[in-house]
Coordinates of C-alpha atoms and ligand atoms in Angstrom, one line a residue:
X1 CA 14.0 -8.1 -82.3
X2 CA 10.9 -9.0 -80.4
X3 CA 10.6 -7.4 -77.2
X4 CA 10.6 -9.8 -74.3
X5 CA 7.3 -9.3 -73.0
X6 CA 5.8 -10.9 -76.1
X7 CA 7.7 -14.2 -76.5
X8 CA 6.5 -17.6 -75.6
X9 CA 6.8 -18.7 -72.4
X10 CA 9.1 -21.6 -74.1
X11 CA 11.6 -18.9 -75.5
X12 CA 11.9 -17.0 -72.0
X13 CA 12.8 -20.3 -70.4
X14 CA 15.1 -21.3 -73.1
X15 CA 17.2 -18.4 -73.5
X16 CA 17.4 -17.5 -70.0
X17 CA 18.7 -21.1 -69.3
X18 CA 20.9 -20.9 -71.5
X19 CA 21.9 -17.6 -71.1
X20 CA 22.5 -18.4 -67.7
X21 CA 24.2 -21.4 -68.5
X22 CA 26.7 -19.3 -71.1
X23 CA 28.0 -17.0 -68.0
X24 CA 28.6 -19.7 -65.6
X25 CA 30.5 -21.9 -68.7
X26 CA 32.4 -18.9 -70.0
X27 CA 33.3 -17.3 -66.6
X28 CA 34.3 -21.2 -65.2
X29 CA 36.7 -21.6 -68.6
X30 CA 38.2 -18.1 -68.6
X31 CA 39.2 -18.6 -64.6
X32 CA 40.7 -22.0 -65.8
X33 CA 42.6 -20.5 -68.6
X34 CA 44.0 -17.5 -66.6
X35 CA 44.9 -19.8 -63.7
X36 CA 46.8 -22.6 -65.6
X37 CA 48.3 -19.7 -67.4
X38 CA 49.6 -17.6 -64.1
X39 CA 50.7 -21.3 -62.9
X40 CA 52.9 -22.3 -66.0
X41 CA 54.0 -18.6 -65.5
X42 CA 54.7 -19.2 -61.7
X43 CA 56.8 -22.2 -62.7
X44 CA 58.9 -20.6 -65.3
X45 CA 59.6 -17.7 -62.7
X46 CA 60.6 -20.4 -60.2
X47 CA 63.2 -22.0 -62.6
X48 CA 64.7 -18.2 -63.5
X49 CA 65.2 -17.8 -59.4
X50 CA 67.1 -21.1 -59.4
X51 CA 69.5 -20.3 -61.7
X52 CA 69.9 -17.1 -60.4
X53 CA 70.3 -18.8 -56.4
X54 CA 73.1 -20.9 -58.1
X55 CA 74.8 -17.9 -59.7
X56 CA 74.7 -15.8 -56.6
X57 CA 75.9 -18.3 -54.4
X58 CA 79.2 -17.5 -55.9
X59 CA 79.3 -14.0 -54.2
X60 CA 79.5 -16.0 -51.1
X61 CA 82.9 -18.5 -51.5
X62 CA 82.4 -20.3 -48.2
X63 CA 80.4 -22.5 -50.0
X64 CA 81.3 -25.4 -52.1
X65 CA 81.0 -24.4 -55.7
X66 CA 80.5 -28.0 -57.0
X67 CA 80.9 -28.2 -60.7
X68 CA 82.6 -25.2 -61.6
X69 CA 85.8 -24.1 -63.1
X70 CA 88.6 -22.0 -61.7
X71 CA 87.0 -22.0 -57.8
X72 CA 90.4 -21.2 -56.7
X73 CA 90.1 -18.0 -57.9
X74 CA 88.5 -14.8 -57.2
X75 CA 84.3 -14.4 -57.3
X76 CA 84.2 -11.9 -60.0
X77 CA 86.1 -14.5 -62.0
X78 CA 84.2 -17.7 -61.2
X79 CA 81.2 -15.5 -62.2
X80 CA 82.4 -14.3 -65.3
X81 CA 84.0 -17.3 -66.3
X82 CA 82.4 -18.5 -69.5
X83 CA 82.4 -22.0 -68.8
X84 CA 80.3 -21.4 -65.3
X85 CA 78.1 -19.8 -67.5
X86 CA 77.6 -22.5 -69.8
X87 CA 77.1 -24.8 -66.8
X88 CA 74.2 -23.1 -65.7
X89 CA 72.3 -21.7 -68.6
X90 CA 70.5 -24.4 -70.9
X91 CA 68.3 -24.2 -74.0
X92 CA 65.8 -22.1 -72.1
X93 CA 67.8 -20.5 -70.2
X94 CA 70.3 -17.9 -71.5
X95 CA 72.6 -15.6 -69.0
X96 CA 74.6 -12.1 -69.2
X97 CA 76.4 -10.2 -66.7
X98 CA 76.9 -6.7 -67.5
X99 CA 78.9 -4.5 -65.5
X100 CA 76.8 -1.4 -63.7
X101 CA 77.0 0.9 -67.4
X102 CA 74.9 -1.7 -68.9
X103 CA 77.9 -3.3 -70.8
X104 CA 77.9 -7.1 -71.1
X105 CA 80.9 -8.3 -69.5
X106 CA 80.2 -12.1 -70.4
X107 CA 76.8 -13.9 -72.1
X108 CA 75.7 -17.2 -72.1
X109 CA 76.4 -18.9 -75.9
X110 CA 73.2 -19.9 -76.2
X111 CA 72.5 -15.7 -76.6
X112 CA 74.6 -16.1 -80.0
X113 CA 74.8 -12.2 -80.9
X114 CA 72.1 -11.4 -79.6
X115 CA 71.9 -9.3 -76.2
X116 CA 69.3 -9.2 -73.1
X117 CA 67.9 -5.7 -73.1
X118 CA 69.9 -3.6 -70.4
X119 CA 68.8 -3.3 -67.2
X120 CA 67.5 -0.4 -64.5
X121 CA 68.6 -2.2 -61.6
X122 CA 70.7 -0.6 -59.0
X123 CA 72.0 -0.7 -55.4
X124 CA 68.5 1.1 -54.8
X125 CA 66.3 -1.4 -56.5
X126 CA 68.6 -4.6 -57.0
X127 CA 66.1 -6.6 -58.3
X128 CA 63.7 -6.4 -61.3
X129 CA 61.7 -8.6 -63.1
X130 CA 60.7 -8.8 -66.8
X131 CA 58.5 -9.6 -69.5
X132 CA 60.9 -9.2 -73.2
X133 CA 62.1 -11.0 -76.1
X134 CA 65.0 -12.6 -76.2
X135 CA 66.4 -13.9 -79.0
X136 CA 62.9 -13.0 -80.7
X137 CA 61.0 -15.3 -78.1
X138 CA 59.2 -13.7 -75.1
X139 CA 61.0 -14.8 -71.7
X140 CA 60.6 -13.5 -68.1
X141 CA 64.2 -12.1 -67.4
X142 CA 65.2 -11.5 -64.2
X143 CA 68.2 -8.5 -63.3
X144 CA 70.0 -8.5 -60.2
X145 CA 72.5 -5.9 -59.0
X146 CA 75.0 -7.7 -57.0
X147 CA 78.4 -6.8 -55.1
X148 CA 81.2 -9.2 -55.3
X149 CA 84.1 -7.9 -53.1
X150 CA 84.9 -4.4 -54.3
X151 CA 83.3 -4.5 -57.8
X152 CA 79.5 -4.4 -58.5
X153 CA 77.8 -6.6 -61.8
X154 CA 74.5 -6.4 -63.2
X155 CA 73.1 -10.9 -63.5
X156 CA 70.3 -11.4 -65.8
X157 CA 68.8 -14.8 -66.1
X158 CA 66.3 -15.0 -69.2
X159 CA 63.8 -17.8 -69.2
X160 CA 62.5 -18.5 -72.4
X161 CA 58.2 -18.6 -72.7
X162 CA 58.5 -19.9 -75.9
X163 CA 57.3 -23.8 -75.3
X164 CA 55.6 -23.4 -72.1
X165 CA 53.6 -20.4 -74.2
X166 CA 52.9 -23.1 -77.0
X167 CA 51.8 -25.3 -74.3
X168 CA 49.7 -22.5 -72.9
X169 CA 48.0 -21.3 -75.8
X170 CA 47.1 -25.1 -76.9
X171 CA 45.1 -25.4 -73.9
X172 CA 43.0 -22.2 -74.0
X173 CA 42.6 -22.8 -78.0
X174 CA 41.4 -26.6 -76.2
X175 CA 39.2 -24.9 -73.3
X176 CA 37.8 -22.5 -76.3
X177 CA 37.0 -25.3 -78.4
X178 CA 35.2 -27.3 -75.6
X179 CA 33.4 -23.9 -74.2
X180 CA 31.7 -23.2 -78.1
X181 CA 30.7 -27.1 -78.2
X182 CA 29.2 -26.9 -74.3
X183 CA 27.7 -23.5 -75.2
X184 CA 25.9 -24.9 -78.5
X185 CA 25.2 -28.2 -76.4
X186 CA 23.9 -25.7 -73.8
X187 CA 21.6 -24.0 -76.0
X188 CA 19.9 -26.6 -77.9
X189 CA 19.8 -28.5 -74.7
X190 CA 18.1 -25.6 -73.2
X191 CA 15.4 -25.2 -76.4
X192 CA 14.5 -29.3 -76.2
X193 CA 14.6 -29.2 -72.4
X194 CA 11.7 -25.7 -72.6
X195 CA 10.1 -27.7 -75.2
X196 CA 9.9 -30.8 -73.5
X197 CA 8.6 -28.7 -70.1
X198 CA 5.9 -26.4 -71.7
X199 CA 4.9 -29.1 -74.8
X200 CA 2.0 -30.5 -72.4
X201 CA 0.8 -26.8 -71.5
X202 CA 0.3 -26.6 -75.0
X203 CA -1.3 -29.8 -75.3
X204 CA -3.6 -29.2 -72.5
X205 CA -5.0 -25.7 -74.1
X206 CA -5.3 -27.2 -76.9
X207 CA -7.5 -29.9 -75.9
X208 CA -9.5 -27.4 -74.0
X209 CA -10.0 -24.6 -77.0
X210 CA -10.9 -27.8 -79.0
X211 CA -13.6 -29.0 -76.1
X212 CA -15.8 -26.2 -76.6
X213 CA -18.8 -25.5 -74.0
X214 CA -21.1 -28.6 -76.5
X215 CA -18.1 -31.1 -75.1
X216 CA -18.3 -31.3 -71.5
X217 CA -18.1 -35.0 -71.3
X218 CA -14.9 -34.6 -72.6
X219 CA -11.8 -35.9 -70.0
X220 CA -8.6 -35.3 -70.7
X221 CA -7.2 -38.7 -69.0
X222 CA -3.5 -37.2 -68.4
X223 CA -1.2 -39.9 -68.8
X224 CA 1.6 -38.7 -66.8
X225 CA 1.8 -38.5 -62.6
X226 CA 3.0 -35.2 -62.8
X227 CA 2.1 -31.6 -62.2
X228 CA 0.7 -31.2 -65.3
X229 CA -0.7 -34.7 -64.7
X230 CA -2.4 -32.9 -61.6
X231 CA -3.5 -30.1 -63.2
X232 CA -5.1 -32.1 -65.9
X233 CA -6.6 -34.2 -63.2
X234 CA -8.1 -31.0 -61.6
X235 CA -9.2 -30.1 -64.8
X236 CA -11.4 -33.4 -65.4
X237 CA -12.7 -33.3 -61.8
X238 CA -13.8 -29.3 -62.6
X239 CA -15.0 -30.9 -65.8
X240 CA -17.0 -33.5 -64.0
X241 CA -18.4 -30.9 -61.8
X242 CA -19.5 -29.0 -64.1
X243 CA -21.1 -31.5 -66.0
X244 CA -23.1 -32.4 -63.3
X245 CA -24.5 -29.3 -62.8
X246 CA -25.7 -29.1 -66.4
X247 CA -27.1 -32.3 -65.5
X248 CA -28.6 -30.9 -62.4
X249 CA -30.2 -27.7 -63.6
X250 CA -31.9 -29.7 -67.4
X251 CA -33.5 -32.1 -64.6
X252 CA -34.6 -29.4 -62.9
X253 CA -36.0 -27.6 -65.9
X254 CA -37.5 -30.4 -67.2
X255 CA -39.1 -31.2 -63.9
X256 CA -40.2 -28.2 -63.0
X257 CA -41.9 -27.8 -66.2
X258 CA -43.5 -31.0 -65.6
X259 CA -44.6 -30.1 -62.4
X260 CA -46.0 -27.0 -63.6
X261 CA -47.7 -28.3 -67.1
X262 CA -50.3 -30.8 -64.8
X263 CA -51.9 -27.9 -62.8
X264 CA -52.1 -25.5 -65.9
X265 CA -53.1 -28.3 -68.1
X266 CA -56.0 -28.8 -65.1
X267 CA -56.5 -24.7 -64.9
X268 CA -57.1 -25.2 -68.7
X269 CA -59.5 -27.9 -68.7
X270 CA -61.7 -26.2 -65.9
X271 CA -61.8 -23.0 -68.0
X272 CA -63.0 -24.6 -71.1
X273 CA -65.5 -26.2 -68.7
X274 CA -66.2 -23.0 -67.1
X275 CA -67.2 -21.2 -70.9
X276 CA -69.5 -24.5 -71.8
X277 CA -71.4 -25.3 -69.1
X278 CA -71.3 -22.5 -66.6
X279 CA -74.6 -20.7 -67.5
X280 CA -76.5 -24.0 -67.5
X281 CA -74.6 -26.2 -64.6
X282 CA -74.6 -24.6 -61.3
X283 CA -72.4 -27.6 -60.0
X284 CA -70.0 -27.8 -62.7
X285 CA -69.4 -23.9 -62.3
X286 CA -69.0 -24.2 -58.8
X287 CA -66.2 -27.5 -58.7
X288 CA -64.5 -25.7 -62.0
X289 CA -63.9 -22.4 -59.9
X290 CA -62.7 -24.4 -57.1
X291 CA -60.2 -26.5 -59.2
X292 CA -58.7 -23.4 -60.8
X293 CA -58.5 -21.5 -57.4
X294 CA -56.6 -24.7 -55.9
X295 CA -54.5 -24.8 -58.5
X296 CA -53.6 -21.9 -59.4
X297 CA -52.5 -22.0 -55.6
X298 CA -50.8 -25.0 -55.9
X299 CA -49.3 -22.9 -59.6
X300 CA -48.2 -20.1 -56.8
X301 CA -46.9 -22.0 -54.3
X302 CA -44.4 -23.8 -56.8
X303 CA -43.6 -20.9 -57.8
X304 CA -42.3 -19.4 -54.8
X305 CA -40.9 -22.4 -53.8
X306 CA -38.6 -22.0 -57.1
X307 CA -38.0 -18.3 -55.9
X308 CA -36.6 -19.8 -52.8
X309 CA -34.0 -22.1 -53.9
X310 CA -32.9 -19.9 -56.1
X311 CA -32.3 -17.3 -53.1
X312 CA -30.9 -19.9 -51.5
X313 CA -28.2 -21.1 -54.4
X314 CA -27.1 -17.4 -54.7
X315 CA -25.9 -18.4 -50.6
X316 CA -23.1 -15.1 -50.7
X317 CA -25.9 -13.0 -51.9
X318 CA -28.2 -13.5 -48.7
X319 CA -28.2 -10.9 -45.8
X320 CA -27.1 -12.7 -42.6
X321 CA -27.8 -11.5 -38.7
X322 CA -27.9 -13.1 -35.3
X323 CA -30.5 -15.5 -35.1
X324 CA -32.2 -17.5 -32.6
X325 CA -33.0 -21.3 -33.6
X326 CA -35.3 -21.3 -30.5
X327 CA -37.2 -18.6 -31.0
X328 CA -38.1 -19.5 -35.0
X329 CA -38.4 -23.2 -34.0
X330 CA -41.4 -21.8 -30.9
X331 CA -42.5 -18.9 -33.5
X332 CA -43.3 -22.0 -36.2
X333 CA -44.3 -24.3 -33.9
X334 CA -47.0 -21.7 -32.7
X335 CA -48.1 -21.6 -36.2
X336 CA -48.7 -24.7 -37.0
X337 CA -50.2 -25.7 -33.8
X338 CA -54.4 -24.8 -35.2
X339 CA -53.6 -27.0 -38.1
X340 CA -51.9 -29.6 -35.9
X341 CA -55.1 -29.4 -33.4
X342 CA -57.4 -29.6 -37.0
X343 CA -56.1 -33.2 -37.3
X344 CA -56.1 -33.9 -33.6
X345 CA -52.1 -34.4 -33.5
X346 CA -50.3 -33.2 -30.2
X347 CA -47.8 -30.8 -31.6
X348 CA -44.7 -30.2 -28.9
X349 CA -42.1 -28.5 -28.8
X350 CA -39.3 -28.2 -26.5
X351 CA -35.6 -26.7 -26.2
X352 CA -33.1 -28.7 -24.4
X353 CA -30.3 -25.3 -24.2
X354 CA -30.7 -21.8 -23.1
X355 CA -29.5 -20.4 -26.1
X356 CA -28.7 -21.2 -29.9
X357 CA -27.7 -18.3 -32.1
X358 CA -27.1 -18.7 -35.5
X359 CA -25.8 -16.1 -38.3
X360 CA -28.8 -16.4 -40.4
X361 CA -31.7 -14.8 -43.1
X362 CA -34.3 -15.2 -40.0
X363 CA -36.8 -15.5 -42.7
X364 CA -34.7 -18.7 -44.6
X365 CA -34.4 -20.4 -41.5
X366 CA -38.5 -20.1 -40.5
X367 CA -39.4 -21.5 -44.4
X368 CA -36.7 -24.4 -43.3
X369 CA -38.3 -25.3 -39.9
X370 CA -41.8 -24.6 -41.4
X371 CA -41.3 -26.8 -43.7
X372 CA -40.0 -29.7 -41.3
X373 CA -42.9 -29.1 -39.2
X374 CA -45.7 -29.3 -42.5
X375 CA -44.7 -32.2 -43.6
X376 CA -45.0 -33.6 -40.2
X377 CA -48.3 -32.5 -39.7
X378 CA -49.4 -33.2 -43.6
X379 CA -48.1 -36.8 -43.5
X380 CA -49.3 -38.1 -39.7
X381 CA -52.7 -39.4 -39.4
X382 CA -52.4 -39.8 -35.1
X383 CA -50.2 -39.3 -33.0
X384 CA -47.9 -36.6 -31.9
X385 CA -44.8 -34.0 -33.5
X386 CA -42.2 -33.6 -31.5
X387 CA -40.0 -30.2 -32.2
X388 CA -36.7 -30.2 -30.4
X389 CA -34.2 -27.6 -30.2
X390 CA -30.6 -28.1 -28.7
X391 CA -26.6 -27.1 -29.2
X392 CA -23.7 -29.4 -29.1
X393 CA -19.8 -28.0 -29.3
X394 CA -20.1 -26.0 -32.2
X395 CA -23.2 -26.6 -33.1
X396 CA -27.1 -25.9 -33.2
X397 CA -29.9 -29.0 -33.8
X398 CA -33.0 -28.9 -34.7
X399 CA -35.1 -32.2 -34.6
X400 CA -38.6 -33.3 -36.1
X401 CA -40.3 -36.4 -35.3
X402 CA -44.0 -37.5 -36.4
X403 CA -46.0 -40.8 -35.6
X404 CA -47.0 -40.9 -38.9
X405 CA -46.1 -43.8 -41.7
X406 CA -42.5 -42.6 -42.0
X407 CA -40.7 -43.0 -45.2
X408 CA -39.3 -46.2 -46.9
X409 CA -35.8 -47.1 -46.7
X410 CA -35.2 -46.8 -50.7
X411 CA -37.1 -43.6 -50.1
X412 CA -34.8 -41.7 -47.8
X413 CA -31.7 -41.0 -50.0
X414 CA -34.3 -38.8 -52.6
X415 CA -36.4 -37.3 -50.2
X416 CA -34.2 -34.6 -50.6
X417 CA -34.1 -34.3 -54.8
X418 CA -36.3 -31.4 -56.1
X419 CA -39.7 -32.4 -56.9
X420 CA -39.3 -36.0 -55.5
X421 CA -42.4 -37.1 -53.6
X422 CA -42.2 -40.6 -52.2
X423 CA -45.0 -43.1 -52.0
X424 CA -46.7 -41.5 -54.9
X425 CA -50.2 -43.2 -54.1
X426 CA -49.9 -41.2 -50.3
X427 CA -48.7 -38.0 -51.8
X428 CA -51.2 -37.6 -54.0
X429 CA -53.9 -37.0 -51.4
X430 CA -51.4 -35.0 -49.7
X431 CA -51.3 -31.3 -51.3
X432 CA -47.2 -30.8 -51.8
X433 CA -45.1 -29.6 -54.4
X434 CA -41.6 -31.8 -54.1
X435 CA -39.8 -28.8 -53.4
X436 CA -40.4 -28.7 -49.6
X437 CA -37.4 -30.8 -48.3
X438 CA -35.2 -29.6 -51.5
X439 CA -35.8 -25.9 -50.3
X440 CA -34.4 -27.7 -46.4
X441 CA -31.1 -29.0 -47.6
X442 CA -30.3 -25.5 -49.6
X443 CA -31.1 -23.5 -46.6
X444 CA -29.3 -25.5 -44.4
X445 CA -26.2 -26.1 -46.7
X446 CA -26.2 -22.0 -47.4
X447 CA -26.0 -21.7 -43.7
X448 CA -22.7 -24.2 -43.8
X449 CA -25.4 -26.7 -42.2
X450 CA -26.9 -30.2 -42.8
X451 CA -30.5 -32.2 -42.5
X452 CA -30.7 -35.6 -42.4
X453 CA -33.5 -37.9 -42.4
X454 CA -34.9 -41.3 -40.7
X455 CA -37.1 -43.4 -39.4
X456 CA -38.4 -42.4 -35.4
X457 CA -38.2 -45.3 -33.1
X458 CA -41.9 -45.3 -33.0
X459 CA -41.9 -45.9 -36.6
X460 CA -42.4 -42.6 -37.7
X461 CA -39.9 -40.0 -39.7
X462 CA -37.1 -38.0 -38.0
X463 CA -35.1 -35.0 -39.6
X464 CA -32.6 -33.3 -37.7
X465 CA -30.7 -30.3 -39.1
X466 CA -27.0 -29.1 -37.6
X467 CA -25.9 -26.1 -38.2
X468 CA -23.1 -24.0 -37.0
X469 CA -23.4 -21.8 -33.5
X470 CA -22.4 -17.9 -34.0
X471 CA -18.9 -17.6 -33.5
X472 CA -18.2 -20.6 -35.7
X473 CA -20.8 -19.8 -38.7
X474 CA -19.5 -18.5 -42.0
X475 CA -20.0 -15.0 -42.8
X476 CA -20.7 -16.1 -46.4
X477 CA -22.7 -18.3 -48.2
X478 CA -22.1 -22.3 -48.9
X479 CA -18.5 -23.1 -47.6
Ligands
ADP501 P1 -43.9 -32.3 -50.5 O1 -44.2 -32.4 -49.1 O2 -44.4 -31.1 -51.2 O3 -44.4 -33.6 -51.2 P2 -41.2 -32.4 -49.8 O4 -40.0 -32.2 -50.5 O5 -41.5 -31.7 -48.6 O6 -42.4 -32.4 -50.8 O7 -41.2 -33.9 -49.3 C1 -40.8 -34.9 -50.3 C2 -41.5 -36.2 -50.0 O8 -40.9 -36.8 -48.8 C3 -42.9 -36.1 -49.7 O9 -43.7 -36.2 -50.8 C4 -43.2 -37.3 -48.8 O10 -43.4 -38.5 -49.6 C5 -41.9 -37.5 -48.0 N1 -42.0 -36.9 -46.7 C6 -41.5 -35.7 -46.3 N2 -41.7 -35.5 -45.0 C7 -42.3 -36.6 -44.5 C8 -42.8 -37.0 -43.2 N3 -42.7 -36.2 -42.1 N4 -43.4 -38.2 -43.1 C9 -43.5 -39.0 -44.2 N5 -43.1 -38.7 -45.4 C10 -42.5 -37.5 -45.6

């Protein structure tokens, strides 16, 4: 016997449904049985005390004694008068009247030889009831110890059991019968119905065991609307998710590889340059070391770039403390201002609340706003930037607008893809990696934040970031 721990699931639902099923059947049937029998039994009782009323109304000659013989005579006689005695037995019903020794004084004919077993009762206990055979069938007898005038007799009134104990025991052999077909019933019911319920589990691991970690454009399409249907349906979406990811992280490879290639491939070129013509070309020495130096800057800054977003994916992982979006936004702002001044821009910045705390990596949220505030500078010829700082509700804003030539409508919904750089021709004076605006959407996300971007009234580009104020920021990561 297996111990139940290690059957299927399908096995413990089965049997303990049916199981189940099996009490409540067998305890319903033998209730039914036991009460038609103690009802039958009730009835037979009933027809005994009858008899018995009939008989002993003859200790009491005031009333009329319809039916039977010599009523002119004494009690004792009417009572043992043979004929009365046939009047009120019957097949079933046999009668004897013994005198207080136990002797029978007169029985029913129906009795033949035969005798009802003497009785105990007495003027102490006059009446008893019993369960014997008589005449070789069972019957309930009932004794009575009764006074008529002087003398004292013993009645007995024997019901016969026999037919209403056929009658009885045909209808448990009929509830038996009907209980071992419900229980089968119950029990292969129970098996299909388990089957039936965990068949689709089944199913479902199957098709997932089968799917591998190769196969995950594989969608299990449920058919069916129910709970399995939903779990399926969770499954696919998880599925989809997942697959996009993939998706996500071999573009990002394959990018970032091809971002990385160009500068090497131009690091590479320069060297071979470099161990040519160094000794004899002043010139060519001179441009060769620059290109490698800018570069391999433009190699480092990629690089940490990368670094960042990946801090910034591992969101649960990053230390968070008060921090002030004012103080970061005026700190970069400050920053930026000799470079801003370089290109003659006005850089400004301004706060429009007293105080925006976030729960923040101060450092994250500087590289977020520095970004903003670059690409601002890097991509306006004249003009002005405009740095704003502000709450609303819940929340903490961050706004930077430029003068510059903005970005194209079919533009704005990639700006924020990894290594997408709009307006290639523009870019491409611009020193940038592709990873600026990328590295804004993780930090603001990992902050439970957003950035969005558009076109300034002026004709410009405008990026406002939201996050969440203090007592409303997540403690942990992307929510
Ligand atoms: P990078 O600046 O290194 O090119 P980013 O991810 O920061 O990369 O920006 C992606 C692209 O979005 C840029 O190449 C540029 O075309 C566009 N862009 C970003 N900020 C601005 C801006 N303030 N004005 C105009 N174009 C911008």
């Amino acid at each position: 016997m297996k111990r139940l721990g290690t059957w299927s699931l399908k096995w413990k639902i089965a049997v303990s449904y049916a199981a189940l099923l099996v009490v409540v059947l067998s305890t319903t049937s033998a209730f039914v049985a036991w009460r038609f029998g103690s009802i039958i039994y009730a009835r037979v009782q009933d027809r005994a005390d009858a008899t018995m009323e009939q008989i002993l109304a003859v200790a009491s000659p005031e009333q009329p004694q319809l039916g039977l013989q010599d009523v002119s005579a004494s009690p004792l006689q009417v009572l043992l008068n043979s004929d009365n005695l046939a009047y009120w037995s019957s097949p079933e019903t046999s009668i004897e009247i013994d005198n207080t020794g136990g002797y029978p004084l007169v029985k029913s004919t129906n009795l033949g030889e035969a005798r009802i077993p003497p009785s105990q009762v007495n003027a102490a206990h006059p009446i008893e009831y019993r369960d014997l055979q008589v005449r070789g069938d069972p019957a309930i007898v009932e004794d009575r110890f009764v006074r008529v005038g002087a003398n004292s007799v013993i009645v007995q009134v024997a019901q016969s059991l026999a037919s209403v104990s056929q009658a009885v025991s045909e209808a448990r052999r009929t509830v038996a019968i009907m209980l071992l077909v419900a229980i089968v019933a119950v029990v292969l019911l129970s098996i299909v119905l388990a089957s039936q319920a965990i068949n689709p589990i089944q199913v479902l691991s199957r098709a997932m065991r089968e799917m591998g970690s190769e196969r995950l454009d594989y969608r299990l399409n449920w058919p069916r609307n129910d709970e399995i249907g939903e779990l399926a349906g969770s499954f696919d979406d998880l599925l989809s998710r997942l697959e996009a990811a993939f998706a996500r992280e071999r573009q990002f490879i394959s990018d970032a590889s091809h971002e990385l290639k160009t500068p090497l491939t131009s690091i590479n070129a320069n060297a071979q340059m470099l161990l040519r013509w160094a000794e004899r070309d002043e010139r060519v020495r001179r441009d060769s070391l620059e290109t490698i130096a800018r570069e391999s800057a433009s190699l480092g800054e990629m690089l940490n770039g990368m670094l960042t977003l990946a801090k910034a994916d591992r969101g649960d992982e990053i230390p968070k403390e008060p921090v002030s979006l004012i103080e970061e936004a005026r700190m970069v702002v400050r920053n930026a201002a000799p470079r801003a001044k370089e290109k003659g821009l006005d850089l400004n910045f301004e706060s429009a609340a007293n105080s925006a705390i976030v729960l923040a990596d101060a450092h994250l949220i500087r590289q977020m706003i520095g970004n903003l505030v670059d690409n601002a500078v890097k991509f306006t010829e004249r003009g002005s930037v405009e740095v704003r700082v502000g709450t609303d509700d819940h929340h903490g804003w961050i706004e930077v607008r430029d003068t510059g030539a903005g970005i194209a409508e079919h533009d704005l919904p990639r700006v924020f893809e990894r290594f997408y750089r709009a307006d290639r021709a523009r870019s491409r004076s611009v020193p940038g990696t592709g990873l600026g605006l990328a590295i804004v959407r993780s930090i603001a996300r990992v902050h439970g934040g957003s950035v969005t971007a558009g076109r300034a009234d002026g004709g410009g580009s405008f990026f406002r970031v939201v996050m969440p104020l203090l007592p409303d920021a997540p403690l942990t990561g992307l929510s």
